[in-house]
């Protein structure tokens, strides 16, 4: 049993559990799966600044803040008690590519050369963390949802706008990873 | 403490404006994807702990299936691994079957409320915003959910990414009316 918890889980186990979040939230309280809405609630709670978009009763959406708090605690528990002792297995082609940019650390889920306090102070680290985060927040709200709200909840409900959004997410990701990221990582 | 009064259905604000109000409210809310379903039942705050429990399971899965890994996201956008496509694909199929079953058997919530779905409306933001989001996703290697799990695993610098994402959301709210939708 503990062995199962320590190994990386296969895609079908993870996918099935993530998919079951959709009916779980619906049945527990008629809630629609959508994580990026929390970023909006954070704005509404902390800096509404008289912007109509942030003037609503965010406390009514408090369930979602509990939900993301749970994700954070879940991440802590998994890393603390069921962490995989081995290095992450990455496609050799990617390893070769990343080597060119001086990224060789596979001891964690994120390359420590970029995703660390030292990394944040490098030009490429700053662009990826601060710039990337900004685009994620701005884009998710502009699109009306993120991977959870559109790709999983929206597609589960057969919503065409969510399919369009999901395709757009992938287009943006392919452009960044293949055409722009190589330049940023060389900085 | 929930009193009996708390658990009763709320009165609509006024009968004459009800339809109007519902439409405006729905338009605004669905466009912005705050939860479109108003809770008609009022519960004490600790009822929300059930959502914390669901989130906890989600966080564990994120870590155990390496969904929170920057490397997995890079592989996905370079077509170097099937893993993420498998995860998202299985999640969508499971979600679709679940939603279909809920609709077919008219499943109610544990509190006996009907489960509602609201159609989303197309607007150009789904394309422009979607591409913007995708660009950011490939940079941070995380969409909003995994950000929280990454912080949980102890990579506290991701808090900077999260704050920046909140700033991005705020800037969107500020310029919303001037952006093409």
mmCIF file of C-alpha atoms in Angstrom:
data_model
loop_
_atom_site.group_PDB
_atom_site.id
_atom_site.type_symbol
_atom_site.label_atom_id
_atom_site.label_comp_id
_atom_site.label_asym_id
_atom_site.label_seq_id
_atom_site.Cartn_x
_atom_site.Cartn_y
_atom_site.Cartn_z
ATOM 1 C CA UNK A 1 0.000 0.000 0.000
ATOM 2 C CA UNK A 2 2.688 2.482 1.021
ATOM 3 C CA UNK A 3 4.619 1.382 -2.056
ATOM 4 C CA UNK A 4 1.689 2.492 -4.243
ATOM 5 C CA UNK A 5 1.657 5.871 -2.532
ATOM 6 C CA UNK A 6 5.398 6.352 -3.045
ATOM 7 C CA UNK A 7 5.575 5.541 -6.753
ATOM 8 C CA UNK A 8 4.518 8.100 -9.339
ATOM 9 C CA UNK A 9 0.878 7.419 -10.274
ATOM 10 C CA UNK A 10 -0.098 6.570 -13.802
ATOM 11 C CA UNK A 11 -2.065 8.970 -15.961
ATOM 12 C CA UNK A 12 -5.302 6.982 -15.869
ATOM 13 C CA UNK A 13 -5.409 6.829 -12.046
ATOM 14 C CA UNK A 14 -4.724 10.556 -11.772
ATOM 15 C CA UNK A 15 -7.073 11.479 -14.627
ATOM 16 C CA UNK A 16 -9.952 9.456 -13.181
ATOM 17 C CA UNK A 17 -9.584 11.021 -9.717
ATOM 18 C CA UNK A 18 -9.315 14.542 -11.164
ATOM 19 C CA UNK A 19 -12.398 13.862 -13.299
ATOM 20 C CA UNK A 20 -14.321 12.747 -10.203
ATOM 21 C CA UNK A 21 -13.698 16.153 -8.606
ATOM 22 C CA UNK A 22 -16.387 17.447 -11.007
ATOM 23 C CA UNK A 23 -19.301 15.349 -9.659
ATOM 24 C CA UNK A 24 -17.901 15.534 -6.109
ATOM 25 C CA UNK A 25 -18.200 19.345 -6.043
ATOM 26 C CA UNK A 26 -21.582 19.266 -7.767
ATOM 27 C CA UNK A 27 -23.028 16.717 -5.381
ATOM 28 C CA UNK A 28 -21.498 18.258 -2.249
ATOM 29 C CA UNK A 29 -23.040 21.636 -2.911
ATOM 30 C CA UNK A 30 -23.813 22.482 -6.541
ATOM 31 C CA UNK A 31 -20.328 23.921 -7.025
ATOM 32 C CA UNK A 32 -18.618 24.235 -10.366
ATOM 33 C CA UNK A 33 -14.984 23.207 -10.549
ATOM 34 C CA UNK A 34 -12.876 26.285 -11.346
ATOM 35 C CA UNK A 35 -9.688 27.336 -9.632
ATOM 36 C CA UNK A 36 -8.674 30.629 -11.225
ATOM 37 C CA UNK A 37 -11.833 32.252 -9.816
ATOM 38 C CA UNK A 38 -9.935 32.287 -6.512
ATOM 39 C CA UNK A 39 -7.494 34.815 -7.930
ATOM 40 C CA UNK A 40 -10.462 37.078 -8.551
ATOM 41 C CA UNK A 41 -11.786 36.453 -5.045
ATOM 42 C CA UNK A 42 -8.358 37.445 -3.710
ATOM 43 C CA UNK A 43 -8.624 40.753 -5.601
ATOM 44 C CA UNK A 44 -12.200 41.276 -4.429
ATOM 45 C CA UNK A 45 -11.200 40.597 -0.830
ATOM 46 C CA UNK A 46 -7.966 42.599 -0.738
ATOM 47 C CA UNK A 47 -7.908 45.278 -3.450
ATOM 48 C CA UNK A 48 -11.392 45.837 -4.906
ATOM 49 C CA UNK A 49 -10.340 49.478 -5.658
ATOM 50 C CA UNK A 50 -13.853 50.372 -6.742
ATOM 51 C CA UNK A 51 -13.501 48.258 -9.902
ATOM 52 C CA UNK A 52 -16.946 46.842 -10.761
ATOM 53 C CA UNK A 53 -15.391 43.470 -11.670
ATOM 54 C CA UNK A 54 -14.236 43.068 -8.069
ATOM 55 C CA UNK A 55 -17.318 44.406 -6.342
ATOM 56 C CA UNK A 56 -19.262 41.338 -5.335
ATOM 57 C CA UNK A 57 -19.732 39.300 -2.222
ATOM 58 C CA UNK A 58 -16.600 37.142 -2.354
ATOM 59 C CA UNK A 59 -17.495 35.551 0.966
ATOM 60 C CA UNK A 60 -20.253 33.676 -0.844
ATOM 61 C CA UNK A 61 -17.487 31.974 -2.834
ATOM 62 C CA UNK A 62 -15.486 31.081 0.273
ATOM 63 C CA UNK A 63 -15.940 27.372 -0.477
ATOM 64 C CA UNK A 64 -13.434 27.763 -3.314
ATOM 65 C CA UNK A 65 -10.825 29.287 -1.004
ATOM 66 C CA UNK A 66 -11.238 26.240 1.250
ATOM 67 C CA UNK A 67 -10.825 24.062 -1.837
ATOM 68 C CA UNK A 68 -7.468 25.613 -2.827
ATOM 69 C CA UNK A 69 -6.315 25.567 0.789
ATOM 70 C CA UNK A 70 -6.969 21.820 0.588
ATOM 71 C CA UNK A 71 -4.821 21.574 -2.562
ATOM 72 C CA UNK A 72 -1.974 23.281 -0.716
ATOM 73 C CA UNK A 73 -2.265 20.934 2.266
ATOM 74 C CA UNK A 74 -2.529 17.945 -0.103
ATOM 75 C CA UNK A 75 0.690 19.032 -1.803
ATOM 76 C CA UNK A 76 2.363 19.259 1.593
ATOM 77 C CA UNK A 77 1.175 15.794 2.688
ATOM 78 C CA UNK A 78 2.190 14.129 -0.586
ATOM 79 C CA UNK A 79 5.634 15.725 -0.557
ATOM 80 C CA UNK A 80 6.165 15.043 3.128
ATOM 81 C CA UNK A 81 4.901 11.482 3.465
ATOM 82 C CA UNK A 82 4.611 9.826 0.044
ATOM 83 C CA UNK A 83 7.390 11.401 -1.913
ATOM 84 C CA UNK A 84 9.064 9.428 -4.670
ATOM 85 C CA UNK A 85 12.694 8.794 -3.657
ATOM 86 C CA UNK A 86 13.875 8.691 -7.287
ATOM 87 C CA UNK A 87 14.642 11.572 -9.640
ATOM 88 C CA UNK A 88 11.917 12.601 -12.040
ATOM 89 C CA UNK A 89 12.114 10.713 -15.372
ATOM 90 C CA UNK A 90 12.178 13.164 -18.245
ATOM 91 C CA UNK A 91 12.269 12.550 -22.007
ATOM 92 C CA UNK A 92 15.966 12.414 -23.086
ATOM 93 C CA UNK A 93 15.322 14.914 -25.893
ATOM 94 C CA UNK A 94 14.159 17.467 -23.326
ATOM 95 C CA UNK A 95 17.131 16.691 -21.069
ATOM 96 C CA UNK A 96 19.492 17.416 -23.981
ATOM 97 C CA UNK A 97 17.692 20.643 -24.837
ATOM 98 C CA UNK A 98 17.642 21.892 -21.250
ATOM 99 C CA UNK A 99 21.337 21.077 -20.832
ATOM 100 C CA UNK A 100 22.048 23.766 -23.446
ATOM 101 C CA UNK A 101 20.391 26.290 -21.154
ATOM 102 C CA UNK A 102 22.320 25.083 -18.113
ATOM 103 C CA UNK A 103 19.346 23.269 -16.556
ATOM 104 C CA UNK A 104 20.516 19.980 -15.044
ATOM 105 C CA UNK A 105 18.711 19.657 -11.723
ATOM 106 C CA UNK A 106 16.070 16.901 -11.767
ATOM 107 C CA UNK A 107 15.900 16.388 -8.014
ATOM 108 C CA UNK A 108 12.565 18.190 -7.712
ATOM 109 C CA UNK A 109 9.428 18.856 -9.797
ATOM 110 C CA UNK A 110 10.781 22.229 -10.830
ATOM 111 C CA UNK A 111 14.307 23.027 -12.052
ATOM 112 C CA UNK A 112 16.041 24.698 -9.101
ATOM 113 C CA UNK A 113 18.137 26.822 -11.489
ATOM 114 C CA UNK A 114 14.996 28.885 -12.188
ATOM 115 C CA UNK A 115 12.411 28.136 -9.503
ATOM 116 C CA UNK A 116 14.305 29.211 -6.393
ATOM 117 C CA UNK A 117 14.945 32.530 -4.636
ATOM 118 C CA UNK A 118 18.379 32.699 -6.344
ATOM 119 C CA UNK A 119 16.718 31.874 -9.673
ATOM 120 C CA UNK A 120 14.157 34.612 -9.191
ATOM 121 C CA UNK A 121 16.977 37.154 -9.116
ATOM 122 C CA UNK A 122 18.262 36.089 -12.544
ATOM 123 C CA UNK A 123 16.776 37.783 -15.606
ATOM 124 C CA UNK A 124 15.259 34.602 -17.041
ATOM 125 C CA UNK A 125 13.961 33.515 -13.640
ATOM 126 C CA UNK A 126 12.300 36.875 -13.096
ATOM 127 C CA UNK A 127 10.671 36.777 -16.541
ATOM 128 C CA UNK A 128 9.401 33.211 -16.078
ATOM 129 C CA UNK A 129 8.076 33.579 -12.532
ATOM 130 C CA UNK A 130 6.774 37.127 -12.491
ATOM 131 C CA UNK A 131 5.960 37.469 -16.208
ATOM 132 C CA UNK A 132 4.569 33.955 -16.509
ATOM 133 C CA UNK A 133 2.443 34.320 -13.390
ATOM 134 C CA UNK A 134 1.044 37.599 -14.669
ATOM 135 C CA UNK A 135 0.056 36.047 -18.024
ATOM 136 C CA UNK A 136 -1.571 33.090 -16.251
ATOM 137 C CA UNK A 137 -3.690 35.373 -14.062
ATOM 138 C CA UNK A 138 -4.550 37.873 -16.778
ATOM 139 C CA UNK A 139 -5.253 35.234 -19.428
ATOM 140 C CA UNK A 140 -7.320 32.971 -17.191
ATOM 141 C CA UNK A 141 -9.703 35.766 -16.261
ATOM 142 C CA UNK A 142 -9.830 37.149 -19.804
ATOM 143 C CA UNK A 143 -10.724 33.661 -21.041
ATOM 144 C CA UNK A 144 -13.274 33.267 -18.232
ATOM 145 C CA UNK A 145 -11.535 30.264 -16.685
ATOM 146 C CA UNK A 146 -8.428 28.124 -16.625
ATOM 147 C CA UNK A 147 -7.645 24.475 -17.205
ATOM 148 C CA UNK A 148 -10.060 23.372 -14.493
ATOM 149 C CA UNK A 149 -13.004 25.619 -15.360
ATOM 150 C CA UNK A 150 -12.774 25.299 -19.129
ATOM 151 C CA UNK A 151 -10.778 22.183 -20.054
ATOM 152 C CA UNK A 152 -12.227 19.921 -17.375
ATOM 153 C CA UNK A 153 -15.537 21.363 -16.107
ATOM 154 C CA UNK A 154 -16.509 23.054 -19.389
ATOM 155 C CA UNK A 155 -15.679 20.098 -21.606
ATOM 156 C CA UNK A 156 -17.411 17.735 -19.173
ATOM 157 C CA UNK A 157 -20.557 19.784 -19.760
ATOM 158 C CA UNK A 158 -19.926 19.774 -23.557
ATOM 159 C CA UNK A 159 -19.553 23.548 -23.763
ATOM 160 C CA UNK A 160 -18.266 24.766 -27.126
ATOM 161 C CA UNK A 161 -16.782 28.027 -25.701
ATOM 162 C CA UNK A 162 -14.721 25.863 -23.326
ATOM 163 C CA UNK A 163 -13.428 23.809 -26.241
ATOM 164 C CA UNK A 164 -12.380 27.038 -27.982
ATOM 165 C CA UNK A 165 -10.665 28.226 -24.793
ATOM 166 C CA UNK A 166 -8.910 24.865 -24.323
ATOM 167 C CA UNK A 167 -7.601 24.909 -27.896
ATOM 168 C CA UNK A 168 -6.391 28.490 -27.318
ATOM 169 C CA UNK A 169 -4.571 27.405 -24.122
ATOM 170 C CA UNK A 170 -2.748 24.734 -26.118
ATOM 171 C CA UNK A 171 -1.919 27.113 -28.976
ATOM 172 C CA UNK A 172 -0.406 29.611 -26.528
ATOM 173 C CA UNK A 173 1.535 26.852 -24.786
ATOM 174 C CA UNK A 174 2.945 25.430 -28.015
ATOM 175 C CA UNK A 175 4.023 28.906 -29.187
ATOM 176 C CA UNK A 176 5.725 29.698 -25.886
ATOM 177 C CA UNK A 177 7.455 26.331 -25.333
ATOM 178 C CA UNK A 178 8.751 25.936 -28.882
ATOM 179 C CA UNK A 179 9.242 29.447 -30.232
ATOM 180 C CA UNK A 180 9.766 31.889 -27.345
ATOM 181 C CA UNK A 181 10.999 29.919 -24.333
ATOM 182 C CA UNK A 182 14.326 28.936 -25.991
ATOM 183 C CA UNK A 183 15.234 32.639 -26.150
ATOM 184 C CA UNK A 184 14.173 33.334 -22.566
ATOM 185 C CA UNK A 185 16.075 30.316 -21.229
ATOM 186 C CA UNK A 186 19.275 31.498 -22.968
ATOM 187 C CA UNK A 187 19.206 34.842 -21.137
ATOM 188 C CA UNK B 1 -25.511 27.483 14.396
ATOM 189 C CA UNK B 2 -27.940 26.990 11.569
ATOM 190 C CA UNK B 3 -31.443 27.882 12.548
ATOM 191 C CA UNK B 4 -34.426 26.529 10.697
ATOM 192 C CA UNK B 5 -34.876 29.950 9.169
ATOM 193 C CA UNK B 6 -31.357 29.832 7.746
ATOM 194 C CA UNK B 7 -32.099 26.621 5.970
ATOM 195 C CA UNK B 8 -35.188 27.875 4.263
ATOM 196 C CA UNK B 9 -35.117 29.030 0.673
ATOM 197 C CA UNK B 10 -34.450 32.720 0.264
ATOM 198 C CA UNK B 11 -37.217 34.891 -1.051
ATOM 199 C CA UNK B 12 -36.469 36.444 -4.426
ATOM 200 C CA UNK B 13 -35.864 40.190 -3.984
ATOM 201 C CA UNK B 14 -38.984 41.245 -5.871
ATOM 202 C CA UNK B 15 -41.279 39.321 -8.127
ATOM 203 C CA UNK B 16 -41.514 41.916 -10.898
ATOM 204 C CA UNK B 17 -37.775 42.335 -11.273
ATOM 205 C CA UNK B 18 -37.013 38.710 -10.799
ATOM 206 C CA UNK B 19 -36.607 37.727 -14.444
ATOM 207 C CA UNK B 20 -34.608 40.843 -15.306
ATOM 208 C CA UNK B 21 -32.353 40.490 -12.334
ATOM 209 C CA UNK B 22 -31.758 36.827 -12.993
ATOM 210 C CA UNK B 23 -30.745 37.481 -16.589
ATOM 211 C CA UNK B 24 -28.373 40.346 -15.788
ATOM 212 C CA UNK B 25 -26.897 38.447 -12.922
ATOM 213 C CA UNK B 26 -26.406 35.343 -15.010
ATOM 214 C CA UNK B 27 -24.833 37.269 -17.897
ATOM 215 C CA UNK B 28 -22.340 38.957 -15.625
ATOM 216 C CA UNK B 29 -21.575 35.920 -13.566
ATOM 217 C CA UNK B 30 -21.309 33.362 -16.345
ATOM 218 C CA UNK B 31 -19.017 35.627 -18.341
ATOM 219 C CA UNK B 32 -16.798 35.965 -15.374
ATOM 220 C CA UNK B 33 -17.128 32.423 -14.085
ATOM 221 C CA UNK B 34 -17.669 33.151 -10.507
ATOM 222 C CA UNK B 35 -19.708 30.241 -9.374
ATOM 223 C CA UNK B 36 -22.837 30.718 -11.425
ATOM 224 C CA UNK B 37 -24.954 28.765 -9.014
ATOM 225 C CA UNK B 38 -26.051 30.777 -6.068
ATOM 226 C CA UNK B 39 -26.305 28.724 -2.957
ATOM 227 C CA UNK B 40 -29.872 28.910 -1.804
ATOM 228 C CA UNK B 41 -29.033 27.236 1.453
ATOM 229 C CA UNK B 42 -27.082 29.063 4.112
ATOM 230 C CA UNK B 43 -24.694 26.943 6.079
ATOM 231 C CA UNK B 44 -22.263 27.611 8.901
ATOM 232 C CA UNK B 45 -18.674 28.173 7.723
ATOM 233 C CA UNK B 46 -17.419 24.750 8.740
ATOM 234 C CA UNK B 47 -19.587 23.149 6.079
ATOM 235 C CA UNK B 48 -16.862 24.409 3.732
ATOM 236 C CA UNK B 49 -14.427 21.920 5.242
ATOM 237 C CA UNK B 50 -15.849 19.285 2.876
ATOM 238 C CA UNK B 51 -14.363 21.293 0.005
ATOM 239 C CA UNK B 52 -11.046 21.399 1.828
ATOM 240 C CA UNK B 53 -11.154 17.598 1.946
ATOM 241 C CA UNK B 54 -11.812 17.363 -1.818
ATOM 242 C CA UNK B 55 -8.984 19.842 -2.450
ATOM 243 C CA UNK B 56 -6.681 17.752 -0.295
ATOM 244 C CA UNK B 57 -7.252 14.668 -2.461
ATOM 245 C CA UNK B 58 -6.712 16.812 -5.544
ATOM 246 C CA UNK B 59 -3.419 18.168 -4.166
ATOM 247 C CA UNK B 60 -2.113 14.674 -3.433
ATOM 248 C CA UNK B 61 -2.988 13.528 -6.977
ATOM 249 C CA UNK B 62 -1.285 16.579 -8.484
ATOM 250 C CA UNK B 63 1.948 15.708 -6.725
ATOM 251 C CA UNK B 64 1.784 11.927 -7.158
ATOM 252 C CA UNK B 65 1.040 12.109 -10.893
ATOM 253 C CA UNK B 66 3.735 14.793 -11.329
ATOM 254 C CA UNK B 67 1.143 17.121 -12.852
ATOM 255 C CA UNK B 68 2.784 19.958 -10.919
ATOM 256 C CA UNK B 69 6.121 19.350 -12.647
ATOM 257 C CA UNK B 70 7.483 22.033 -14.959
ATOM 258 C CA UNK B 71 9.233 19.233 -16.871
ATOM 259 C CA UNK B 72 5.945 17.395 -17.574
ATOM 260 C CA UNK B 73 4.392 20.584 -18.947
ATOM 261 C CA UNK B 74 7.417 21.173 -21.179
ATOM 262 C CA UNK B 75 7.145 17.581 -22.475
ATOM 263 C CA UNK B 76 3.456 18.119 -23.174
ATOM 264 C CA UNK B 77 4.013 21.247 -25.269
ATOM 265 C CA UNK B 78 6.847 19.534 -27.170
ATOM 266 C CA UNK B 79 4.801 16.358 -27.776
ATOM 267 C CA UNK B 80 7.520 14.405 -25.975
ATOM 268 C CA UNK B 81 5.258 12.541 -23.602
ATOM 269 C CA UNK B 82 1.717 11.215 -23.531
ATOM 270 C CA UNK B 83 1.423 11.580 -19.754
ATOM 271 C CA UNK B 84 -0.332 14.968 -19.479
ATOM 272 C CA UNK B 85 -2.616 14.223 -22.429
ATOM 273 C CA UNK B 86 -3.559 10.991 -20.685
ATOM 274 C CA UNK B 87 -4.280 12.778 -17.397
ATOM 275 C CA UNK B 88 -6.368 15.569 -18.932
ATOM 276 C CA UNK B 89 -8.086 13.221 -21.402
ATOM 277 C CA UNK B 90 -9.087 10.727 -18.703
ATOM 278 C CA UNK B 91 -10.262 13.567 -16.448
ATOM 279 C CA UNK B 92 -12.456 14.996 -19.209
ATOM 280 C CA UNK B 93 -13.971 11.615 -20.091
ATOM 281 C CA UNK B 94 -14.646 10.844 -16.406
ATOM 282 C CA UNK B 95 -16.156 14.315 -15.965
ATOM 283 C CA UNK B 96 -18.332 13.953 -19.070
ATOM 284 C CA UNK B 97 -19.729 10.598 -17.960
ATOM 285 C CA UNK B 98 -20.379 11.996 -14.465
ATOM 286 C CA UNK B 99 -22.180 15.094 -15.734
ATOM 287 C CA UNK B 100 -24.210 12.965 -18.147
ATOM 288 C CA UNK B 101 -25.242 10.653 -15.290
ATOM 289 C CA UNK B 102 -26.118 13.599 -13.030
ATOM 290 C CA UNK B 103 -28.332 15.062 -15.753
ATOM 291 C CA UNK B 104 -29.888 11.744 -16.765
ATOM 292 C CA UNK B 105 -30.830 10.696 -13.244
ATOM 293 C CA UNK B 106 -31.478 14.234 -12.058
ATOM 294 C CA UNK B 107 -29.096 13.737 -9.149
ATOM 295 C CA UNK B 108 -29.511 16.153 -6.238
ATOM 296 C CA UNK B 109 -26.880 17.557 -3.901
ATOM 297 C CA UNK B 110 -26.414 15.973 -0.474
ATOM 298 C CA UNK B 111 -28.631 18.792 0.827
ATOM 299 C CA UNK B 112 -31.375 17.907 -1.643
ATOM 300 C CA UNK B 113 -30.873 20.899 -3.928
ATOM 301 C CA UNK B 114 -31.131 20.414 -7.687
ATOM 302 C CA UNK B 115 -27.781 20.529 -9.518
ATOM 303 C CA UNK B 116 -27.735 23.287 -12.114
ATOM 304 C CA UNK B 117 -25.669 23.820 -15.231
ATOM 305 C CA UNK B 118 -25.386 27.102 -17.074
ATOM 306 C CA UNK B 119 -24.369 27.275 -20.712
ATOM 307 C CA UNK B 120 -21.259 29.378 -21.349
ATOM 308 C CA UNK B 121 -21.434 32.026 -24.047
ATOM 309 C CA UNK B 122 -18.759 32.497 -26.634
ATOM 310 C CA UNK B 123 -16.763 35.705 -26.609
ATOM 311 C CA UNK B 124 -13.426 36.606 -28.162
ATOM 312 C CA UNK B 125 -11.834 36.659 -24.716
ATOM 313 C CA UNK B 126 -11.820 32.884 -24.787
ATOM 314 C CA UNK B 127 -9.377 33.075 -27.718
ATOM 315 C CA UNK B 128 -7.260 36.107 -26.736
ATOM 316 C CA UNK B 129 -7.276 35.285 -23.062
ATOM 317 C CA UNK B 130 -6.827 31.599 -23.795
ATOM 318 C CA UNK B 131 -3.676 32.183 -25.829
ATOM 319 C CA UNK B 132 -2.333 34.571 -23.166
ATOM 320 C CA UNK B 133 -3.003 31.952 -20.520
ATOM 321 C CA UNK B 134 -1.251 29.291 -22.618
ATOM 322 C CA UNK B 135 1.847 31.463 -22.988
ATOM 323 C CA UNK B 136 2.014 31.859 -19.224
ATOM 324 C CA UNK B 137 1.269 28.178 -18.589
ATOM 325 C CA UNK B 138 4.319 27.096 -20.611
ATOM 326 C CA UNK B 139 6.494 29.618 -18.745
ATOM 327 C CA UNK B 140 5.525 28.779 -15.164
ATOM 328 C CA UNK B 141 4.827 25.122 -15.940
ATOM 329 C CA UNK B 142 1.715 25.429 -13.826
ATOM 330 C CA UNK B 143 -1.878 26.465 -14.202
ATOM 331 C CA UNK B 144 -3.554 27.963 -11.121
ATOM 332 C CA UNK B 145 -4.364 24.670 -9.333
ATOM 333 C CA UNK B 146 -0.830 23.254 -9.388
ATOM 334 C CA UNK B 147 0.541 26.592 -8.136
ATOM 335 C CA UNK B 148 -1.088 25.921 -4.763
ATOM 336 C CA UNK B 149 0.194 22.340 -4.684
ATOM 337 C CA UNK B 150 3.719 23.507 -5.576
ATOM 338 C CA UNK B 151 3.700 25.918 -2.650
ATOM 339 C CA UNK B 152 2.477 23.048 -0.470
ATOM 340 C CA UNK B 153 5.423 20.877 -1.484
ATOM 341 C CA UNK B 154 7.662 23.569 -0.036
ATOM 342 C CA UNK B 155 8.734 25.589 -3.089
ATOM 343 C CA UNK B 156 7.793 28.848 -1.405
ATOM 344 C CA UNK B 157 9.147 31.020 -4.230
ATOM 345 C CA UNK B 158 6.024 29.995 -6.196
ATOM 346 C CA UNK B 159 4.222 32.408 -3.872
ATOM 347 C CA UNK B 160 5.736 35.102 -6.117
ATOM 348 C CA UNK B 161 4.119 33.470 -9.179
ATOM 349 C CA UNK B 162 0.795 33.341 -7.341
ATOM 350 C CA UNK B 163 0.971 37.018 -6.327
ATOM 351 C CA UNK B 164 1.861 37.907 -9.898
ATOM 352 C CA UNK B 165 -1.136 35.910 -11.142
ATOM 353 C CA UNK B 166 -3.371 37.821 -8.712
ATOM 354 C CA UNK B 167 -1.854 41.056 -10.072
ATOM 355 C CA UNK B 168 -2.625 39.871 -13.623
ATOM 356 C CA UNK B 169 -6.220 39.189 -12.630
ATOM 357 C CA UNK B 170 -6.478 42.661 -11.099
ATOM 358 C CA UNK B 171 -5.073 44.319 -14.228
ATOM 359 C CA UNK B 172 -7.606 42.403 -16.322
ATOM 360 C CA UNK B 173 -10.396 43.689 -14.075
ATOM 361 C CA UNK B 174 -9.065 47.225 -14.435
ATOM 362 C CA UNK B 175 -8.930 47.150 -18.265
ATOM 363 C CA UNK B 176 -11.850 44.787 -18.801
ATOM 364 C CA UNK B 177 -14.147 47.297 -20.500
ATOM 365 C CA UNK B 178 -11.441 48.372 -22.939
ATOM 366 C CA UNK B 179 -10.463 44.877 -24.059
ATOM 367 C CA UNK B 180 -12.120 43.161 -27.038
ATOM 368 C CA UNK B 181 -14.650 40.565 -25.959
#
